[in-house]
């Protein structure tokens, strides 16, 4: 008999079951003198030595009139930082903690064996996957951490209240790859990716991926200012001569010399 609770949890398309039973005698019978055919009667009237059941059709009523569940998995990822340039990471920036939200939802019929793949650069330490069924591994290029999270069956339509994951990123080690250029793994962009998949049919796979690009900024604001400029007198009367190649320059055409001191300051955020 169909167990409807198990059907809803495991079957996303019609399943046809046909059972057949047949008897094959062996030489290991305990008593060779007994005629097996005398009591081997699967059918109470015809006495056939084989039995074939009627076709049983198991269908999930949650999958619509065609009993074939077609899901529509959608994912998104966003940085919750309040800064206008929230995708920029500066060297020794003041705030090194970033909050990232990842959403996964189903806009269609039931989805089964739903997995969320999260790829995070290894130099960005993270936390926030506790309580979820996730496994971690290092990518083949050894520069990313891959988290594979699985959701229980069935993953029902939740377009009005999608499932959200909140990750905390520490960007303090974002420039770690620059310390040793021999490895040739330094990059000015760190990409965090998410992808949602399911085992049954997905209506539109163009919506099941998302990413964030973090740009590493080694930038400083340099301010140059002269000191005591008020006490300097510049005689511009003799600065009308145009210097051209191979022209003889006479000292009296250059005007009086002067000396000035300039202050150079870096207003950040990165060191020079």
XYZ file of C-alpha atoms in Angstrom, residues 73-242:
170
model
C 14.732 27.494 -7.526
C 15.960 31.065 -7.108
C 18.891 32.365 -5.089
C 20.372 35.777 -4.310
C 23.296 37.165 -2.353
C 23.807 40.663 -0.994
C 26.228 42.573 1.235
C 24.392 44.328 4.051
C 27.132 46.909 4.694
C 25.839 50.455 4.902
C 28.768 51.941 2.985
C 28.205 53.256 -0.522
C 31.314 51.378 -1.671
C 30.458 48.204 0.218
C 32.136 45.946 -2.340
C 35.499 47.677 -1.810
C 37.958 46.232 0.695
C 40.761 48.533 1.811
C 44.029 47.507 3.375
C 43.759 47.845 7.168
C 40.283 49.248 6.803
C 38.563 50.455 9.941
C 35.670 47.989 9.763
C 36.794 44.489 8.845
C 33.493 42.674 9.504
C 30.968 42.296 6.697
C 27.435 40.916 6.920
C 26.239 38.921 3.908
C 22.749 37.521 3.389
C 22.042 34.569 1.081
C 18.481 33.738 0.102
C 17.089 30.604 -1.514
C 13.472 30.130 -2.479
C 11.162 28.010 -4.584
C 8.672 29.734 -6.863
C 7.294 26.463 -8.293
C 6.058 23.078 -7.125
C 7.859 20.908 -4.596
C 11.630 20.658 -4.990
C 13.576 17.585 -3.851
C 17.163 17.068 -2.708
C 17.793 20.819 -2.778
C 21.436 21.810 -2.310
C 22.966 25.246 -1.862
C 26.602 25.588 -2.949
C 28.495 28.510 -1.426
C 32.006 29.336 -2.692
C 33.996 31.709 -0.465
C 37.606 32.889 -0.988
C 39.787 31.197 1.596
C 41.303 34.506 2.748
C 37.852 35.641 3.948
C 37.138 33.966 7.261
C 33.428 33.346 7.791
C 30.882 31.968 10.233
C 27.123 31.479 10.256
C 26.495 27.933 8.969
C 25.851 26.372 12.380
C 22.618 24.438 12.625
C 22.569 23.672 8.898
C 23.341 20.389 7.155
C 26.517 21.597 5.438
C 29.833 20.020 4.489
C 33.013 22.010 3.848
C 35.879 21.287 1.489
C 38.747 23.123 -0.200
C 38.377 23.740 -3.924
C 40.731 22.120 -6.415
C 42.575 25.406 -6.986
C 43.051 25.643 -3.164
C 42.017 29.307 -3.067
C 38.326 28.821 -2.158
C 36.282 27.122 0.539
C 33.175 25.333 -0.785
C 30.198 24.803 1.535
C 27.489 22.399 0.316
C 24.261 22.690 2.320
C 21.323 20.299 1.872
C 17.707 21.053 2.750
C 15.098 18.485 3.865
C 12.446 17.132 1.501
C 10.216 18.474 0.222
C 11.377 22.062 -0.336
C 7.931 23.559 -0.827
C 6.933 26.811 -2.496
C 8.107 29.634 -0.211
C 8.070 32.695 -2.464
C 6.340 34.700 0.287
C 8.945 33.775 2.910
C 12.218 32.622 1.389
C 14.914 30.888 3.409
C 17.759 33.239 4.412
C 21.285 32.552 5.638
C 23.361 35.236 7.312
C 27.148 34.986 7.088
C 29.721 37.094 8.898
C 32.894 37.749 6.893
C 36.219 38.902 8.300
C 38.105 40.779 5.588
C 41.237 41.277 7.675
C 43.134 38.633 5.683
C 41.949 39.737 2.254
C 45.424 40.990 1.271
C 47.188 37.885 2.558
C 47.904 36.610 -0.960
C 49.950 39.726 -1.743
C 52.604 38.953 0.844
C 54.181 36.246 -1.280
C 54.036 37.029 -4.971
C 55.916 33.820 -5.825
C 52.651 31.912 -5.463
C 51.116 34.021 -8.250
C 47.682 33.734 -6.685
C 47.273 37.399 -5.837
C 44.166 38.923 -7.359
C 42.563 42.320 -7.094
C 39.078 40.737 -7.069
C 37.649 38.244 -4.580
C 34.445 36.576 -5.800
C 31.873 34.912 -3.547
C 29.424 32.639 -5.400
C 26.175 30.828 -4.578
C 24.237 28.256 -6.602
C 21.028 26.353 -5.851
C 20.208 22.970 -7.394
C 17.575 20.257 -7.057
C 17.123 16.725 -8.411
C 13.766 17.186 -10.076
C 13.041 19.496 -12.985
C 13.887 23.177 -12.526
C 11.687 25.528 -14.535
C 14.278 28.298 -15.025
C 17.941 27.683 -14.144
C 18.980 31.237 -14.961
C 17.812 32.386 -11.519
C 19.650 29.845 -9.381
C 23.057 31.565 -9.308
C 24.436 34.708 -7.718
C 27.770 36.309 -6.838
C 29.489 39.270 -5.187
C 32.789 40.740 -6.366
C 34.923 42.338 -3.664
C 37.565 44.723 -5.038
C 40.844 45.031 -3.144
C 41.832 48.677 -2.968
C 45.390 49.674 -2.160
C 44.486 53.361 -2.249
C 45.573 56.419 -0.335
C 44.560 60.076 -0.560
C 47.770 62.076 -0.870
C 47.640 65.735 0.173
C 50.519 68.011 -0.829
C 50.709 71.524 0.664
C 53.469 74.149 0.666
C 54.558 75.728 3.913
C 55.091 79.471 4.430
C 54.085 80.307 0.896
C 53.146 83.802 1.996
C 56.805 84.704 2.627
C 57.992 83.738 -0.864
C 58.287 86.376 -3.546
C 58.382 85.089 -7.126
C 59.829 87.463 -9.716
C 57.999 86.614 -12.926
C 59.491 89.419 -15.006
C 62.277 87.275 -16.463
C 60.236 84.087 -17.060
C 59.152 84.958 -20.572
C 61.932 83.037 -22.304
C 60.884 79.798 -23.977
